[in-house]
């Protein structure tokens, strides 16, 4: 009931979007989901969308010695459907300035 979907249909090639997907503070939104979908309003000859996902951890302020002690990411919990997934080996392609 307290969530909403947001759609950015007019992003340009030089723009990027950052999504905070986790926060340890209970005073703010702690989790964020993101998804993709087929846009029925997109022209049939529209160029294929490209995206890059980078995961980064940012620590702000001093952390207590017991910060995240015993923490296991939700997708790595033993009862998670993703617990048995193995990382994929990805070969880097040639560097390109094309966006």
Short mmCIF file of N, CA and C in Angstrom, two decimals:
data_model
loop_
_atom_site.label_atom_id
_atom_site.label_comp_id
_atom_site.label_asym_id
_atom_site.label_seq_id
_atom_site.Cartn_x
_atom_site.Cartn_y
_atom_site.Cartn_z
N UNK A 1 0.80 -1.19 0.00
CA UNK A 1 0.00 0.00 0.00
C UNK A 1 0.85 1.26 0.00
N UNK A 2 2.11 1.15 0.49
CA UNK A 2 2.95 2.34 0.59
C UNK A 2 4.00 2.42 -0.51
N UNK A 3 3.82 1.70 -1.60
CA UNK A 3 4.80 1.78 -2.67
C UNK A 3 4.15 2.38 -3.91
N UNK A 4 4.99 2.78 -4.84
CA UNK A 4 4.49 3.29 -6.11
C UNK A 4 5.47 2.90 -7.21
N UNK A 5 4.96 2.79 -8.41
CA UNK A 5 5.77 2.49 -9.58
C UNK A 5 6.15 3.79 -10.25
N UNK A 6 7.38 3.89 -10.71
CA UNK A 6 7.86 5.08 -11.39
C UNK A 6 8.45 4.64 -12.72
N UNK A 7 8.15 5.39 -13.76
CA UNK A 7 8.57 5.05 -15.12
C UNK A 7 9.23 6.28 -15.72
N UNK A 8 10.41 6.13 -16.30
CA UNK A 8 11.16 7.23 -16.91
C UNK A 8 11.26 6.98 -18.42
N UNK A 9 10.25 7.35 -19.19
CA UNK A 9 10.24 7.03 -20.61
C UNK A 9 11.14 7.91 -21.48
N UNK A 10 11.57 9.05 -20.98
CA UNK A 10 12.31 10.00 -21.82
C UNK A 10 13.79 10.13 -21.46
N UNK A 11 14.37 9.10 -20.86
CA UNK A 11 15.79 9.18 -20.53
C UNK A 11 16.61 9.23 -21.82
N UNK A 12 17.68 10.00 -21.76
CA UNK A 12 18.55 10.19 -22.91
C UNK A 12 19.82 9.35 -22.75
N UNK A 13 20.54 9.07 -23.84
CA UNK A 13 21.73 8.22 -23.76
C UNK A 13 22.79 8.70 -22.76
N UNK A 14 22.92 9.99 -22.53
CA UNK A 14 23.93 10.49 -21.60
C UNK A 14 23.47 10.54 -20.16
N UNK A 15 22.26 10.07 -19.87
CA UNK A 15 21.72 10.12 -18.51
C UNK A 15 21.85 8.76 -17.83
N UNK A 16 21.88 8.77 -16.51
CA UNK A 16 21.89 7.51 -15.78
C UNK A 16 20.95 7.63 -14.58
N UNK A 17 20.61 6.50 -14.03
CA UNK A 17 19.74 6.46 -12.86
C UNK A 17 20.43 5.62 -11.80
N UNK A 18 20.41 6.10 -10.57
CA UNK A 18 20.95 5.35 -9.45
C UNK A 18 19.80 4.90 -8.58
N UNK A 19 19.79 3.64 -8.21
CA UNK A 19 18.74 3.10 -7.34
C UNK A 19 19.37 2.63 -6.04
N UNK A 20 18.88 3.14 -4.94
CA UNK A 20 19.32 2.63 -3.64
C UNK A 20 18.48 1.38 -3.38
N UNK A 21 19.13 0.23 -3.28
CA UNK A 21 18.37 -0.99 -3.09
C UNK A 21 18.42 -1.52 -1.65
N UNK A 22 19.23 -0.90 -0.80
CA UNK A 22 19.26 -1.32 0.60
C UNK A 22 19.77 -0.17 1.45
N UNK A 23 19.25 -0.04 2.66
CA UNK A 23 19.75 0.93 3.62
C UNK A 23 19.64 0.29 5.00
N UNK A 24 20.68 0.40 5.80
CA UNK A 24 20.66 -0.21 7.13
C UNK A 24 19.84 0.58 8.14
N UNK A 25 19.50 1.83 7.83
CA UNK A 25 18.74 2.66 8.76
C UNK A 25 17.26 2.28 8.73
N UNK A 26 16.67 2.05 9.89
CA UNK A 26 15.24 1.75 9.93
C UNK A 26 14.37 3.00 9.75
N UNK A 27 14.99 4.18 9.70
CA UNK A 27 14.25 5.43 9.61
C UNK A 27 13.95 5.88 8.18
N UNK A 28 14.44 5.15 7.21
CA UNK A 28 14.23 5.50 5.79
C UNK A 28 13.79 4.25 5.03
N UNK A 29 13.43 4.45 3.78
CA UNK A 29 13.10 3.29 2.94
C UNK A 29 14.32 2.38 2.91
N UNK A 30 14.14 1.12 3.27
CA UNK A 30 15.29 0.23 3.40
C UNK A 30 15.55 -0.60 2.17
N UNK A 31 14.53 -0.90 1.39
CA UNK A 31 14.70 -1.76 0.22
C UNK A 31 14.03 -1.12 -0.98
N UNK A 32 14.53 -1.40 -2.15
CA UNK A 32 13.94 -0.89 -3.38
C UNK A 32 14.01 -1.98 -4.44
N UNK A 33 12.92 -2.22 -5.10
CA UNK A 33 12.88 -3.20 -6.16
C UNK A 33 12.89 -2.48 -7.50
N UNK A 34 13.43 -3.13 -8.51
CA UNK A 34 13.36 -2.56 -9.84
C UNK A 34 13.08 -3.68 -10.83
N UNK A 35 12.49 -3.33 -11.93
CA UNK A 35 12.07 -4.33 -12.90
C UNK A 35 12.10 -3.74 -14.31
N UNK A 36 11.97 -4.59 -15.28
CA UNK A 36 11.87 -4.17 -16.68
C UNK A 36 10.54 -4.67 -17.22
N UNK A 37 10.10 -4.06 -18.29
CA UNK A 37 8.84 -4.50 -18.90
C UNK A 37 8.85 -4.13 -20.38
N UNK A 38 8.00 -4.75 -21.14
CA UNK A 38 7.82 -4.41 -22.54
C UNK A 38 6.93 -3.18 -22.61
N UNK A 39 7.42 -2.13 -23.28
CA UNK A 39 6.67 -0.90 -23.39
C UNK A 39 5.79 -0.97 -24.65
N UNK A 40 4.49 -1.08 -24.50
CA UNK A 40 3.62 -1.21 -25.66
C UNK A 40 3.56 0.06 -26.52
N UNK A 41 4.03 1.20 -25.97
CA UNK A 41 4.01 2.44 -26.75
C UNK A 41 5.31 2.67 -27.52
N UNK A 42 6.29 1.80 -27.34
CA UNK A 42 7.57 1.95 -28.03
C UNK A 42 7.40 1.59 -29.51
N UNK A 43 7.96 2.41 -30.42
CA UNK A 43 7.86 2.10 -31.85
C UNK A 43 8.53 0.76 -32.17
N UNK A 44 8.02 0.05 -33.13
CA UNK A 44 8.57 -1.25 -33.50
C UNK A 44 10.03 -1.16 -33.94
N UNK A 45 10.43 -0.02 -34.52
CA UNK A 45 11.81 0.12 -35.00
C UNK A 45 12.71 0.87 -34.00
N UNK A 46 12.29 0.99 -32.76
CA UNK A 46 13.10 1.68 -31.75
C UNK A 46 14.39 0.89 -31.50
N UNK A 47 15.51 1.59 -31.27
CA UNK A 47 16.75 0.87 -30.98
C UNK A 47 16.63 0.09 -29.67
N UNK A 48 17.37 -0.99 -29.59
CA UNK A 48 17.36 -1.82 -28.39
C UNK A 48 17.94 -1.03 -27.23
N UNK A 49 17.28 -1.10 -26.10
CA UNK A 49 17.75 -0.42 -24.90
C UNK A 49 18.95 -1.17 -24.34
N UNK A 50 19.92 -0.43 -23.84
CA UNK A 50 21.10 -1.02 -23.22
C UNK A 50 21.17 -0.52 -21.78
N UNK A 51 21.58 -1.40 -20.88
CA UNK A 51 21.75 -0.96 -19.50
C UNK A 51 22.94 -1.68 -18.89
N UNK A 52 23.50 -1.06 -17.88
CA UNK A 52 24.62 -1.63 -17.13
C UNK A 52 24.22 -1.60 -15.67
N UNK A 53 24.43 -2.69 -14.98
CA UNK A 53 24.13 -2.72 -13.55
C UNK A 53 25.43 -2.86 -12.79
N UNK A 54 25.65 -1.95 -11.87
CA UNK A 54 26.85 -1.97 -11.03
C UNK A 54 26.38 -1.93 -9.59
N UNK A 55 26.91 -2.82 -8.78
CA UNK A 55 26.54 -2.82 -7.36
C UNK A 55 27.71 -2.26 -6.56
N UNK A 56 27.41 -1.34 -5.68
CA UNK A 56 28.42 -0.65 -4.90
C UNK A 56 27.97 -0.58 -3.45
N UNK A 57 28.91 -0.71 -2.55
CA UNK A 57 28.61 -0.55 -1.13
C UNK A 57 29.21 0.77 -0.69
N UNK A 58 28.41 1.58 0.00
CA UNK A 58 28.88 2.87 0.49
C UNK A 58 28.68 2.89 2.00
N UNK A 59 29.74 3.19 2.72
CA UNK A 59 29.67 3.33 4.16
C UNK A 59 29.79 4.81 4.50
N UNK A 60 28.83 5.34 5.23
CA UNK A 60 28.85 6.72 5.67
C UNK A 60 28.99 6.77 7.18
N UNK A 61 29.82 7.66 7.67
CA UNK A 61 30.07 7.81 9.10
C UNK A 61 30.84 6.61 9.65
N UNK A 62 31.22 6.71 10.89
CA UNK A 62 31.92 5.61 11.56
C UNK A 62 30.92 4.50 11.85
N UNK A 63 31.35 3.28 11.69
CA UNK A 63 30.47 2.15 11.93
C UNK A 63 30.82 1.49 13.25
N UNK A 64 29.81 1.04 13.99
CA UNK A 64 30.11 0.33 15.24
C UNK A 64 30.82 -0.99 14.94
N UNK A 65 31.59 -1.47 15.91
CA UNK A 65 32.39 -2.69 15.71
C UNK A 65 31.52 -3.89 15.34
N UNK A 66 30.29 -3.94 15.82
CA UNK A 66 29.44 -5.10 15.53
C UNK A 66 28.50 -4.86 14.35
N UNK A 67 28.76 -3.82 13.53
CA UNK A 67 27.91 -3.52 12.39
C UNK A 67 27.82 -4.73 11.46
N UNK A 68 26.61 -5.13 11.14
CA UNK A 68 26.31 -6.22 10.21
C UNK A 68 26.88 -7.56 10.66
N UNK A 69 27.15 -7.71 11.94
CA UNK A 69 27.65 -8.98 12.45
C UNK A 69 26.62 -10.07 12.15
N UNK A 70 27.04 -11.06 11.44
CA UNK A 70 26.16 -12.17 11.10
C UNK A 70 25.19 -11.88 9.96
N UNK A 71 25.32 -10.71 9.33
CA UNK A 71 24.39 -10.37 8.24
C UNK A 71 24.62 -11.27 7.03
N UNK A 72 23.54 -11.79 6.49
CA UNK A 72 23.58 -12.54 5.23
C UNK A 72 22.53 -11.90 4.33
N UNK A 73 22.95 -11.51 3.14
CA UNK A 73 22.03 -10.88 2.19
C UNK A 73 20.82 -11.77 1.99
N UNK A 74 19.62 -11.19 1.85
CA UNK A 74 18.40 -12.00 1.73
C UNK A 74 18.46 -13.04 0.63
N UNK A 75 19.08 -12.71 -0.50
CA UNK A 75 19.12 -13.68 -1.59
C UNK A 75 20.13 -14.80 -1.34
N UNK A 76 20.94 -14.71 -0.28
CA UNK A 76 21.90 -15.76 0.05
C UNK A 76 21.46 -16.59 1.26
N UNK A 77 20.31 -16.27 1.83
CA UNK A 77 19.80 -17.05 2.95
C UNK A 77 19.57 -18.49 2.51
N UNK A 78 19.84 -19.47 3.38
CA UNK A 78 19.69 -20.88 2.97
C UNK A 78 18.30 -21.24 2.44
N UNK A 79 17.24 -20.58 2.91
CA UNK A 79 15.89 -20.89 2.44
C UNK A 79 15.47 -20.08 1.22
N UNK A 80 16.39 -19.26 0.69
CA UNK A 80 16.07 -18.44 -0.48
C UNK A 80 16.06 -19.31 -1.74
N UNK A 81 15.12 -19.04 -2.68
CA UNK A 81 15.13 -19.78 -3.95
C UNK A 81 16.40 -19.51 -4.75
N UNK A 82 17.12 -18.42 -4.43
CA UNK A 82 18.34 -18.07 -5.15
C UNK A 82 19.60 -18.63 -4.50
N UNK A 83 19.46 -19.33 -3.38
CA UNK A 83 20.64 -19.77 -2.62
C UNK A 83 21.57 -20.67 -3.43
N UNK A 84 21.03 -21.42 -4.38
CA UNK A 84 21.86 -22.35 -5.15
C UNK A 84 22.41 -21.75 -6.44
N UNK A 85 22.08 -20.50 -6.73
CA UNK A 85 22.57 -19.87 -7.96
C UNK A 85 24.07 -19.64 -7.87
N UNK A 86 24.75 -19.87 -8.96
CA UNK A 86 26.18 -19.64 -9.05
C UNK A 86 26.43 -18.43 -9.93
N UNK A 87 27.49 -17.65 -9.66
CA UNK A 87 27.79 -16.50 -10.51
C UNK A 87 28.11 -16.94 -11.93
N UNK A 88 27.74 -16.12 -12.88
CA UNK A 88 28.06 -16.39 -14.28
C UNK A 88 29.39 -15.76 -14.61
N UNK A 89 30.19 -16.45 -15.42
CA UNK A 89 31.44 -15.87 -15.90
C UNK A 89 31.10 -15.01 -17.11
N UNK A 90 31.48 -13.77 -17.07
CA UNK A 90 31.16 -12.84 -18.15
C UNK A 90 32.46 -12.39 -18.79
N UNK A 91 32.54 -12.52 -20.09
CA UNK A 91 33.70 -12.04 -20.82
C UNK A 91 33.46 -10.59 -21.23
N UNK A 92 34.44 -9.73 -20.98
CA UNK A 92 34.31 -8.33 -21.36
C UNK A 92 34.44 -8.19 -22.87
N UNK A 93 33.58 -7.37 -23.44
CA UNK A 93 33.62 -7.10 -24.87
C UNK A 93 34.56 -5.94 -25.16
N UNK A 94 34.68 -5.58 -26.42
CA UNK A 94 35.55 -4.45 -26.76
C UNK A 94 34.98 -3.14 -26.19
N UNK A 95 35.87 -2.24 -25.85
CA UNK A 95 35.47 -0.93 -25.33
C UNK A 95 34.87 -0.12 -26.47
N UNK A 96 33.77 0.59 -26.18
CA UNK A 96 33.11 1.38 -27.20
C UNK A 96 32.58 2.67 -26.60
N UNK A 97 32.60 3.74 -27.38
CA UNK A 97 32.01 5.00 -26.96
C UNK A 97 30.55 5.09 -27.40
N UNK A 98 30.06 4.08 -28.09
CA UNK A 98 28.71 4.12 -28.64
C UNK A 98 27.69 3.90 -27.54
N UNK A 99 26.75 4.83 -27.44
CA UNK A 99 25.62 4.70 -26.51
C UNK A 99 24.41 5.05 -27.24
#
